[in-house]
Amino acid sequence: MNPRKPGLVTHATEAGRRLLGRWWRRQSPARQDRFATLGPLVSVLLFLAAIISAFWYLRNEEVEREAEAVKRDVEIAQQQIRLRLIENQEQLVRLVRENLTREQDTADFQRLAASFAAERPEVLKLTWFDAQKNVRGQYALYDSRDESSPVAGSASAPPAASGVRTESDWAFITLRDLRQPVYSRPFQNAERAMVFQVHVPLIERGHFGGALVADIGIDALLRHLVPVDVTRRHPVAVIDEREQLLASSVTPMPGPRTRRASIVHDVPLTPAANGLVLRGTGYRTSAGLVGNTLFWMVVALSALTVWMLLGTWRHMRRRSQIQGALVQETNFRRAMENSMLTGMRALDLEGRVTYVNPAFCAMTGFTEGELIGRLPPYPYWPHDRIDENARLLQQELQGRSPAGGIEVKVMRKNGTLFDARMYVSPLVDSRSQQTGWMTSMTNITEAKRIRDQLSASHERFTTVLEGLDAAVSVLSVQHGELLFANRSYRLWFGADSRGHALLASGTGPALPVATDRDESVDGLSGLPTQELTAMGANPREIYAHALDKWFDVRSRYLQWTDGRLAQMLIATDVTARRRAEEQAAQQAEKAQVSSRLITMGEMASSVAHELNQPLTAITNYCSGMVSRVKAETIDRDALITALEKTARQAERAGQIIHRIRAFVKKSEPQRQPAHAHDIVEDAVELASIELRRRNVAIHQYVAQHLPQLRCDPILVEQVLLNLLKNAAEAIDSAKLPPSRRHIELRVIPRHTPDEGGVIEFSVTDMGPGLPEEVLARLYEAFFSTKAEGMGIGLSLCRSIIESHRGRIRGQNLYNGDTVAGCRFAFTLPVETHARHEETTRPAAVHNEAALDADNTPAAKTTP
């Protein structure tokens, strides 16, 4: 042994100790405490892990020993069964070869079979079959009196009527093909015992002459061939490929299936090779870790040690946290006192100043040294308010200061004054004894100025609301209480909320109004308050019968000053405007009727010419018939033909008069479903009279499958007739050649981003067009380019189209720089709803005059 080794070890130990000591001294006290606590904790956890590992190792070693024992016993049982089956197979082959021939009788077979089975208790039956599987001889250890009705799959059972083959049949077929010993699959024999068969072929002169079949009981194999000491140590069983139990050395107990053994070893049942498996099972003899008492004692002691160490560590950690919190709280209070804008002042019970913060010094302008230790009067008291401040100080020292604070005047060191509010609270020490008073002071000069401005602003706002001509009211939705009403509201409706309810009818979404005053029940819970308060004003005109006035009412939901949901209404008296609109509407109606009458007056000569043709024809037909009747040269058929032609001419004249009468008839304004094709057909039929007189042709195109309009067809027909007549007059007055004397009328659907889905009516002519200055003033009232025109035609057309929420426009058509014609077009929306008819009357609502058959005016009706 090297004598220097102990010295080297000692030197290395000393060096390691010095390094560890140096590292330990570099740590902070808090970290040292943490390491001192965590060291024992880690040691205990390592000890517990070592105990658990030892238990786990011993348990696994035991399981491995048991598995080896099960494997050894199963292999011994397999070896015993395999040797016995090979011996049986060899004896059967020898028996077939030496003793069984065609001349052998049944008695001899019984003797040989009994001798063979006497030494082999596992062989339950021997059967001798010929080549067609007919039984030539049979020997069984059990009573076979019920063989007339054997169970399916038994060796002696005849083939099933349905043609289903048994396991014995399949084994016999395989034997006949291979001519070698064959083992069948397991089945249940007539005695309800699980068996399998050994088929040994009988070969005579090279031909298959039959078979000798031995039924071997599986249960008998286990009872007689498996050693007793093996079955005492471990259960041994035979199972098939479907894990079905066929036989076992342990009798299975009735009831639910037991759990699978923890140790299982399977080996095939050789040399049968028919799917049978020999299974040995074993169980652990010792309890696991969970059931081990010693293990739990170790765990409990370790847990107790860990708990005590954790408690010590938590105590030290809490102590460290308290120390850190104390330091942090001290620094926080110091920083808060130095940064806050509220002045803090402490007084003892005699009124001596004991503490002031920097904010108090900044407010007054005095230093801390000038204030600490001073008795009243203090230097920041105004000279003219010393007595008042002394009274307030005595009140403060006696603890009678109001909770809302007191408002005082404070003088700075430079002599200026400012308003301040002081709040007083008692100063208590650690023994709950009062040692003085703590006063906080806030500069309220700016806040007081803002409050005065707000008061003045509120007064001005109230004066403005009181001076409005509109009624303004605010109603609490929850309680139905009138929160505010200006002078106009009180003048019209009084101080009652029923006027608000009258004006609010239909101005917004209905909300529940509480009928009781139970404050504990919130009837508005769940309402979308944000959506209601964000809704804009919804204007609506309401008629008050009691006042005979029309009001334009605008409503809005808002949050009142106390947080309640309220509804505000602004109602403006619009009675004068409504009456002016009604008068304007009546004038517009009269202008429409006048326009149609003027149009008919301008077309009078054309209408007379149009009526003259059927009337002349009627006169000629009548004169001819009278002459021929007098001369008796007309027969009955000719007379009927002449009368039919006369009737058609009279019907033609009646249709012309009916069209004109329907056009100028005064009727109630109505919006109804109408088709563009019908409107165009009626307008073109009326305009064709004037067009034929002026020798102007018309080409019309109406698109197919146009959507339905909701409009007044008479007014739209009036606009079309006016545009067609103007185009014909422009062509005729320009003396254009026949190639340019035509008008094109087109009706097509369109879709624009501004108007959406509309139907466009356009009238295009090849006339001289319109000057730019005329286009700029085209829709002005009483402006006309005709010498005899009144200037209300296109203005009235525009009013009619805009009342239907459509648009009308006119433009010149150019061929290069030359005007090649003019085009007027107007659009009507596809879906026109009547939702605006209650709030805004159309700018031009027709009120036509109706003519009866004698051309006498009908009675005037008002809407």
Coordinates of N, CA and C in Angstrom, one line a residue, residues 633-801:
T633 N -133.3 46.2 -102.0 CA -132.2 45.5 -102.7 C -131.2 44.9 -101.7
I634 N -131.5 44.8 -100.5 CA -130.6 44.3 -99.5 C -131.3 43.1 -98.8
D635 N -130.5 42.1 -98.6 CA -131.1 40.9 -97.9 C -130.7 40.9 -96.5
R636 N -131.1 39.9 -95.8 CA -130.9 39.9 -94.3 C -129.4 39.8 -93.9
D637 N -128.7 38.9 -94.6 CA -127.2 38.7 -94.3 C -126.4 40.0 -94.6
A638 N -126.7 40.7 -95.7 CA -126.0 41.9 -96.0 C -126.3 43.0 -95.0
L639 N -127.6 43.0 -94.5 CA -127.9 44.0 -93.6 C -127.2 43.8 -92.2
I640 N -127.1 42.5 -91.8 CA -126.4 42.2 -90.6 C -124.9 42.6 -90.7
T641 N -124.3 42.3 -91.9 CA -122.9 42.6 -92.0 C -122.7 44.1 -91.9
A642 N -123.6 44.9 -92.6 CA -123.4 46.4 -92.5 C -123.6 46.9 -91.1
L643 N -124.6 46.3 -90.4 CA -124.8 46.7 -89.0 C -123.5 46.4 -88.1
E644 N -122.9 45.2 -88.3 CA -121.7 44.8 -87.5 C -120.6 45.8 -87.8
K645 N -120.4 46.2 -89.1 CA -119.3 47.2 -89.4 C -119.6 48.5 -88.7
T646 N -120.9 48.9 -88.7 CA -121.3 50.2 -88.0 C -121.0 50.1 -86.5
A647 N -121.3 48.9 -85.9 CA -121.1 48.8 -84.5 C -119.6 48.8 -84.2
R648 N -118.7 48.3 -85.0 CA -117.3 48.3 -84.8 C -116.8 49.7 -84.8
Q649 N -117.3 50.5 -85.8 CA -116.9 51.9 -85.9 C -117.3 52.7 -84.6
A650 N -118.6 52.4 -84.1 CA -119.0 53.1 -82.9 C -118.2 52.7 -81.7
E651 N -117.8 51.4 -81.7 CA -117.0 50.9 -80.6 C -115.6 51.6 -80.6
R652 N -115.1 51.8 -81.8 CA -113.8 52.5 -81.9 C -113.9 53.9 -81.4
A653 N -115.0 54.6 -81.8 CA -115.1 56.0 -81.2 C -115.3 56.0 -79.7
G654 N -116.0 55.0 -79.2 CA -116.2 54.9 -77.7 C -114.9 54.6 -77.0
Q655 N -114.0 53.8 -77.6 CA -112.8 53.6 -77.0 C -111.9 54.8 -76.9
I656 N -112.0 55.6 -77.9 CA -111.2 56.9 -77.9 C -111.7 57.8 -76.8
I657 N -113.0 57.9 -76.7 CA -113.6 58.8 -75.7 C -113.3 58.2 -74.3
H658 N -113.3 56.8 -74.1 CA -113.1 56.2 -72.8 C -111.6 56.5 -72.4
R659 N -110.7 56.4 -73.3 CA -109.3 56.7 -73.0 C -109.1 58.1 -72.5
I660 N -109.7 59.0 -73.2 CA -109.6 60.5 -72.8 C -110.3 60.7 -71.5
R661 N -111.4 60.1 -71.3 CA -112.1 60.3 -70.0 C -111.3 59.7 -68.8
A662 N -110.8 58.5 -69.0 CA -110.0 57.9 -68.0 C -108.7 58.8 -67.7
F663 N -108.2 59.4 -68.7 CA -107.0 60.2 -68.5 C -107.2 61.5 -67.7
V664 N -108.4 62.2 -68.0 CA -108.6 63.5 -67.3 C -109.6 63.3 -66.1
K665 N -110.0 62.1 -65.8 CA -110.9 61.9 -64.7 C -110.2 62.2 -63.4
K666 N -111.0 62.9 -62.5 CA -110.5 63.1 -61.2 C -110.8 61.9 -60.3
S667 N -109.8 61.4 -59.6 CA -109.9 60.3 -58.7 C -109.0 60.4 -57.5
E668 N -109.2 59.5 -56.6 CA -108.4 59.5 -55.4 C -106.9 59.1 -55.7
P669 N -105.9 59.8 -55.2 CA -104.5 59.3 -55.4 C -104.4 57.9 -54.7
Q670 N -103.8 57.0 -55.5 CA -103.6 55.6 -55.0 C -102.4 55.0 -55.5
R671 N -101.7 54.3 -54.7 CA -100.6 53.4 -55.1 C -101.1 52.0 -55.2
Q672 N -100.9 51.4 -56.3 CA -101.4 50.1 -56.5 C -100.4 49.3 -57.4
P673 N -100.5 48.0 -57.3 CA -99.6 47.2 -58.2 C -100.0 47.4 -59.6
A674 N -99.0 47.7 -60.5 CA -99.1 48.0 -61.9 C -98.0 47.4 -62.7
H675 N -98.3 47.1 -63.9 CA -97.3 46.5 -64.9 C -96.9 47.6 -65.8
A676 N -95.6 47.7 -66.1 CA -95.1 48.7 -67.0 C -95.6 48.5 -68.4
H677 N -95.9 47.3 -68.8 CA -96.5 47.1 -70.2 C -97.8 47.7 -70.3
D678 N -98.7 47.6 -69.3 CA -100.0 48.2 -69.4 C -99.9 49.8 -69.4
I679 N -99.0 50.3 -68.6 CA -98.9 51.8 -68.6 C -98.4 52.3 -69.9
V680 N -97.4 51.6 -70.5 CA -96.9 52.1 -71.8 C -98.0 51.9 -72.9
E681 N -98.8 50.8 -72.8 CA -99.8 50.6 -73.9 C -100.9 51.7 -73.8
D682 N -101.3 52.1 -72.6 CA -102.3 53.2 -72.5 C -101.8 54.5 -72.9
A683 N -100.5 54.8 -72.5 CA -99.9 56.1 -72.9 C -99.7 56.2 -74.4
V684 N -99.2 55.2 -75.0 CA -99.0 55.2 -76.5 C -100.3 55.3 -77.3
E685 N -101.3 54.7 -76.8 CA -102.6 54.8 -77.5 C -103.1 56.2 -77.5
L686 N -103.0 56.9 -76.3 CA -103.4 58.3 -76.3 C -102.5 59.2 -77.1
A687 N -101.1 58.9 -77.1 CA -100.2 59.8 -77.8 C -100.3 59.5 -79.3
S688 N -100.7 58.3 -79.7 CA -100.7 58.0 -81.2 C -101.6 59.0 -81.9
I689 N -102.6 59.5 -81.3 CA -103.5 60.5 -82.0 C -102.7 61.7 -82.4
E690 N -101.9 62.3 -81.5 CA -101.1 63.4 -81.8 C -99.9 63.1 -82.7
L691 N -99.4 61.8 -82.6 CA -98.3 61.5 -83.4 C -98.7 61.3 -84.9
R692 N -99.9 60.7 -85.1 CA -100.4 60.6 -86.5 C -100.7 61.9 -87.1
R693 N -101.2 62.9 -86.3 CA -101.4 64.2 -86.8 C -100.1 64.9 -87.3
R694 N -99.1 64.7 -86.5 CA -97.8 65.3 -86.8 C -96.9 64.4 -87.7
N695 N -97.4 63.3 -88.1 CA -96.7 62.4 -89.0 C -95.4 62.0 -88.4
V696 N -95.5 61.5 -87.1 CA -94.3 61.0 -86.4 C -94.5 59.6 -86.0
A697 N -93.6 58.7 -86.3 CA -93.7 57.3 -86.0 C -93.1 57.0 -84.6
I698 N -93.5 56.0 -84.0 CA -93.0 55.6 -82.6 C -92.6 54.1 -82.7
H699 N -91.4 53.9 -82.1 CA -90.9 52.5 -82.0 C -90.8 52.2 -80.5
Q700 N -91.4 51.2 -80.0 CA -91.4 50.9 -78.6 C -90.8 49.5 -78.3
Y701 N -90.1 49.4 -77.2 CA -89.6 48.2 -76.7 C -89.8 48.1 -75.2
V702 N -90.5 47.0 -74.8 CA -90.7 46.8 -73.4 C -90.1 45.4 -73.1
A703 N -89.2 45.4 -72.2 CA -88.5 44.1 -71.8 C -89.5 43.1 -71.2
Q704 N -89.2 41.8 -71.4 CA -90.0 40.8 -70.9 C -89.8 40.5 -69.5
H705 N -90.8 40.0 -68.8 CA -90.7 39.5 -67.4 C -90.2 40.7 -66.5
L706 N -90.7 41.9 -66.7 CA -90.4 43.0 -65.8 C -91.1 42.8 -64.4
P707 N -90.4 43.1 -63.3 CA -91.1 43.0 -62.0 C -92.2 44.0 -61.9
Q708 N -93.1 43.8 -60.9 CA -94.3 44.6 -60.7 C -93.9 45.9 -60.0
L709 N -94.6 47.0 -60.4 CA -94.4 48.3 -59.8 C -95.5 48.5 -58.8
R710 N -95.3 49.4 -57.8 CA -96.3 49.9 -56.9 C -96.3 51.4 -57.1
C711 N -97.3 51.9 -57.9 CA -97.3 53.3 -58.3 C -98.7 53.7 -58.6
D712 N -98.9 55.0 -59.0 CA -100.2 55.5 -59.5 C -100.1 55.4 -61.0
P713 N -100.7 54.5 -61.7 CA -100.5 54.3 -63.1 C -101.0 55.6 -64.0
I714 N -102.0 56.3 -63.5 CA -102.5 57.5 -64.2 C -101.4 58.6 -64.2
L715 N -100.7 58.8 -63.0 CA -99.7 59.8 -63.0 C -98.5 59.4 -63.9
V716 N -98.1 58.1 -63.8 CA -97.0 57.7 -64.7 C -97.3 57.8 -66.1
E717 N -98.6 57.5 -66.5 CA -99.0 57.6 -67.8 C -99.0 59.1 -68.3
Q718 N -99.4 60.0 -67.3 CA -99.3 61.4 -67.7 C -97.9 61.9 -68.0
V719 N -96.9 61.4 -67.2 CA -95.5 61.7 -67.5 C -95.1 61.2 -68.9
L720 N -95.4 60.0 -69.2 CA -95.0 59.4 -70.5 C -95.7 60.2 -71.6
L721 N -97.0 60.5 -71.5 CA -97.7 61.2 -72.5 C -97.1 62.6 -72.7
N722 N -96.7 63.3 -71.6 CA -96.1 64.6 -71.8 C -94.7 64.5 -72.5
L723 N -93.9 63.5 -72.2 CA -92.6 63.4 -72.8 C -92.8 63.0 -74.3
L724 N -93.8 62.1 -74.6 CA -94.0 61.7 -76.0 C -94.5 62.9 -76.8
K725 N -95.4 63.7 -76.2 CA -96.0 64.9 -76.9 C -94.9 66.0 -77.2
N726 N -94.0 66.2 -76.1 CA -92.9 67.2 -76.3 C -92.0 66.7 -77.4
A727 N -91.7 65.4 -77.5 CA -90.8 64.9 -78.5 C -91.4 65.1 -79.9
A728 N -92.7 64.8 -80.1 CA -93.4 65.0 -81.3 C -93.4 66.4 -81.8
E729 N -93.7 67.3 -80.8 CA -93.7 68.8 -81.1 C -92.3 69.2 -81.6
A730 N -91.2 68.7 -80.9 CA -89.9 69.1 -81.3 C -89.5 68.7 -82.7
I731 N -89.9 67.4 -83.0 CA -89.7 67.0 -84.4 C -90.5 67.7 -85.4
D732 N -91.7 68.0 -85.1 CA -92.6 68.7 -86.1 C -92.2 70.1 -86.3
S733 N -91.8 70.8 -85.2 CA -91.4 72.2 -85.3 C -90.1 72.4 -86.0
A734 N -89.2 71.3 -86.0 CA -87.9 71.4 -86.7 C -88.1 71.1 -88.2
K735 N -89.3 70.7 -88.7 CA -89.5 70.3 -90.1 C -88.4 69.3 -90.5
L736 N -88.3 68.2 -89.7 CA -87.3 67.2 -90.1 C -87.8 66.3 -91.2
P737 N -86.9 65.7 -92.0 CA -87.3 64.8 -93.1 C -87.9 63.5 -92.5
P738 N -88.6 62.7 -93.3 CA -89.3 61.5 -92.8 C -88.3 60.5 -92.1
S739 N -87.0 60.5 -92.5 CA -86.1 59.6 -92.0 C -85.8 59.8 -90.5
R740 N -86.0 61.1 -90.1 CA -85.7 61.4 -88.7 C -87.0 61.7 -87.9
R741 N -88.2 61.4 -88.5 CA -89.4 61.7 -87.8 C -89.9 60.4 -87.1
H742 N -89.2 60.0 -86.1 CA -89.6 58.9 -85.3 C -89.1 59.0 -83.9
I743 N -89.8 58.4 -83.0 CA -89.5 58.4 -81.5 C -89.3 57.0 -81.1
E744 N -88.3 56.8 -80.2 CA -88.1 55.5 -79.6 C -88.4 55.5 -78.1
L745 N -89.3 54.6 -77.7 CA -89.7 54.4 -76.3 C -89.2 53.0 -75.8
R746 N -88.3 53.0 -74.8 CA -87.7 51.8 -74.2 C -88.0 51.7 -72.7
V747 N -88.4 50.5 -72.3 CA -88.6 50.2 -70.9 C -87.8 49.0 -70.6
I748 N -86.7 49.2 -69.7 CA -85.8 48.1 -69.4 C -85.5 48.1 -67.9
P749 N -85.1 47.0 -67.3 CA -84.7 47.0 -65.9 C -83.3 47.4 -65.7
R750 N -83.0 48.0 -64.6 CA -81.6 48.4 -64.3 C -81.3 48.3 -62.8
H751 N -80.0 48.3 -62.5 CA -79.6 48.2 -61.1 C -78.4 49.1 -60.9
T752 N -78.6 50.1 -60.1 CA -77.5 51.1 -59.8 C -77.2 51.1 -58.3
P753 N -75.9 51.5 -58.0 CA -75.6 51.5 -56.5 C -76.4 52.4 -55.7
D754 N -76.8 53.6 -56.3 CA -77.6 54.6 -55.6 C -79.0 54.2 -55.4
E755 N -79.7 53.7 -56.5 CA -81.1 53.5 -56.5 C -81.5 52.0 -56.3
G756 N -80.5 51.1 -56.5 CA -80.9 49.7 -56.4 C -81.6 49.2 -57.7
G757 N -82.6 48.3 -57.5 CA -83.3 47.8 -58.6 C -84.4 48.8 -59.0
V758 N -84.4 49.2 -60.3 CA -85.3 50.1 -60.9 C -85.7 49.7 -62.3
I759 N -86.8 50.3 -62.7 CA -87.3 50.1 -64.1 C -87.1 51.5 -64.8
E760 N -86.4 51.5 -65.9 CA -86.1 52.8 -66.6 C -87.0 53.0 -67.8
F761 N -87.7 54.1 -67.9 CA -88.5 54.5 -69.1 C -87.8 55.6 -69.8
S762 N -87.5 55.4 -71.1 CA -86.7 56.4 -71.8 C -87.4 56.8 -73.1
V763 N -87.5 58.1 -73.5 CA -88.1 58.6 -74.7 C -87.0 59.3 -75.5
T764 N -86.6 58.8 -76.7 CA -85.5 59.4 -77.5 C -86.1 59.8 -78.8
D765 N -85.7 61.1 -79.2 CA -86.2 61.6 -80.5 C -84.9 62.0 -81.3
M766 N -85.1 62.2 -82.6 CA -84.0 62.7 -83.5 C -84.1 64.2 -83.8
G767 N -84.7 64.9 -82.9 CA -85.0 66.3 -83.1 C -83.7 67.2 -82.9
P768 N -83.9 68.5 -82.8 CA -82.7 69.4 -82.8 C -82.1 69.5 -81.4
G769 N -82.7 68.9 -80.4 CA -82.1 68.9 -79.0 C -82.5 70.2 -78.3
L770 N -81.8 70.5 -77.2 CA -82.1 71.6 -76.3 C -80.8 72.4 -76.1
P771 N -80.9 73.7 -76.0 CA -79.7 74.5 -75.7 C -79.3 74.2 -74.2
E772 N -78.0 74.5 -73.9 CA -77.5 74.2 -72.6 C -78.2 75.1 -71.6
E773 N -78.5 76.3 -71.9 CA -79.2 77.2 -70.9 C -80.6 76.7 -70.6
V774 N -81.2 76.0 -71.6 CA -82.5 75.5 -71.4 C -82.4 74.2 -70.5
L775 N -81.4 73.4 -70.7 CA -81.2 72.2 -69.9 C -81.0 72.5 -68.5
A776 N -80.3 73.7 -68.2 CA -80.1 74.1 -66.8 C -81.4 74.5 -66.1
R777 N -82.3 75.0 -66.9 CA -83.6 75.5 -66.2 C -84.8 74.6 -66.6
L778 N -84.5 73.4 -67.0 CA -85.5 72.6 -67.6 C -86.7 72.3 -66.7
Y779 N -86.5 72.2 -65.3 CA -87.5 71.8 -64.4 C -88.0 72.9 -63.6
E780 N -87.7 74.2 -63.9 CA -88.2 75.3 -63.2 C -89.6 75.5 -63.5
A781 N -90.4 75.9 -62.5 CA -91.8 76.1 -62.7 C -92.0 77.4 -63.5
F782 N -93.0 77.4 -64.4 CA -93.4 78.5 -65.3 C -92.3 78.9 -66.3
F783 N -91.3 78.0 -66.5 CA -90.3 78.3 -67.5 C -90.6 77.4 -68.7
S784 N -90.8 78.0 -69.9 CA -91.1 77.3 -71.1 C -90.5 77.9 -72.3
T785 N -90.1 77.1 -73.3 CA -89.6 77.5 -74.6 C -90.6 77.7 -75.7
K786 N -91.9 77.4 -75.3 CA -93.0 77.6 -76.3 C -93.6 78.9 -76.0
A787 N -94.1 79.5 -77.1 CA -94.7 80.8 -77.0 C -96.0 80.7 -76.2
E788 N -96.8 79.6 -76.4 CA -98.1 79.5 -75.7 C -98.0 78.6 -74.6
G789 N -96.7 78.1 -74.2 CA -96.6 77.2 -73.0 C -96.7 77.8 -71.7
M790 N -97.2 77.1 -70.7 CA -97.3 77.6 -69.3 C -96.1 77.3 -68.4
G791 N -95.3 76.3 -68.8 CA -94.0 76.0 -68.1 C -94.3 75.2 -66.9
I792 N -95.3 74.4 -66.9 CA -95.6 73.5 -65.7 C -95.5 72.0 -66.1
G793 N -95.3 71.7 -67.3 CA -95.3 70.3 -67.8 C -94.2 69.5 -67.2
L794 N -92.9 69.8 -67.5 CA -91.8 69.1 -66.9 C -91.6 69.2 -65.4
S795 N -91.9 70.4 -64.9 CA -91.9 70.6 -63.5 C -92.8 69.6 -62.8
L796 N -94.0 69.5 -63.3 CA -95.0 68.6 -62.8 C -94.5 67.1 -62.9
C797 N -93.9 66.8 -64.1 CA -93.4 65.5 -64.3 C -92.3 65.1 -63.2
R798 N -91.4 66.0 -63.0 CA -90.4 65.8 -62.0 C -91.0 65.6 -60.6
S799 N -92.0 66.4 -60.2 CA -92.7 66.2 -58.9 C -93.3 64.8 -58.8
I800 N -94.0 64.4 -59.9 CA -94.6 63.1 -59.9 C -93.6 61.9 -59.7
I801 N -92.5 62.0 -60.5 CA -91.5 60.9 -60.4 C -90.8 60.9 -59.0

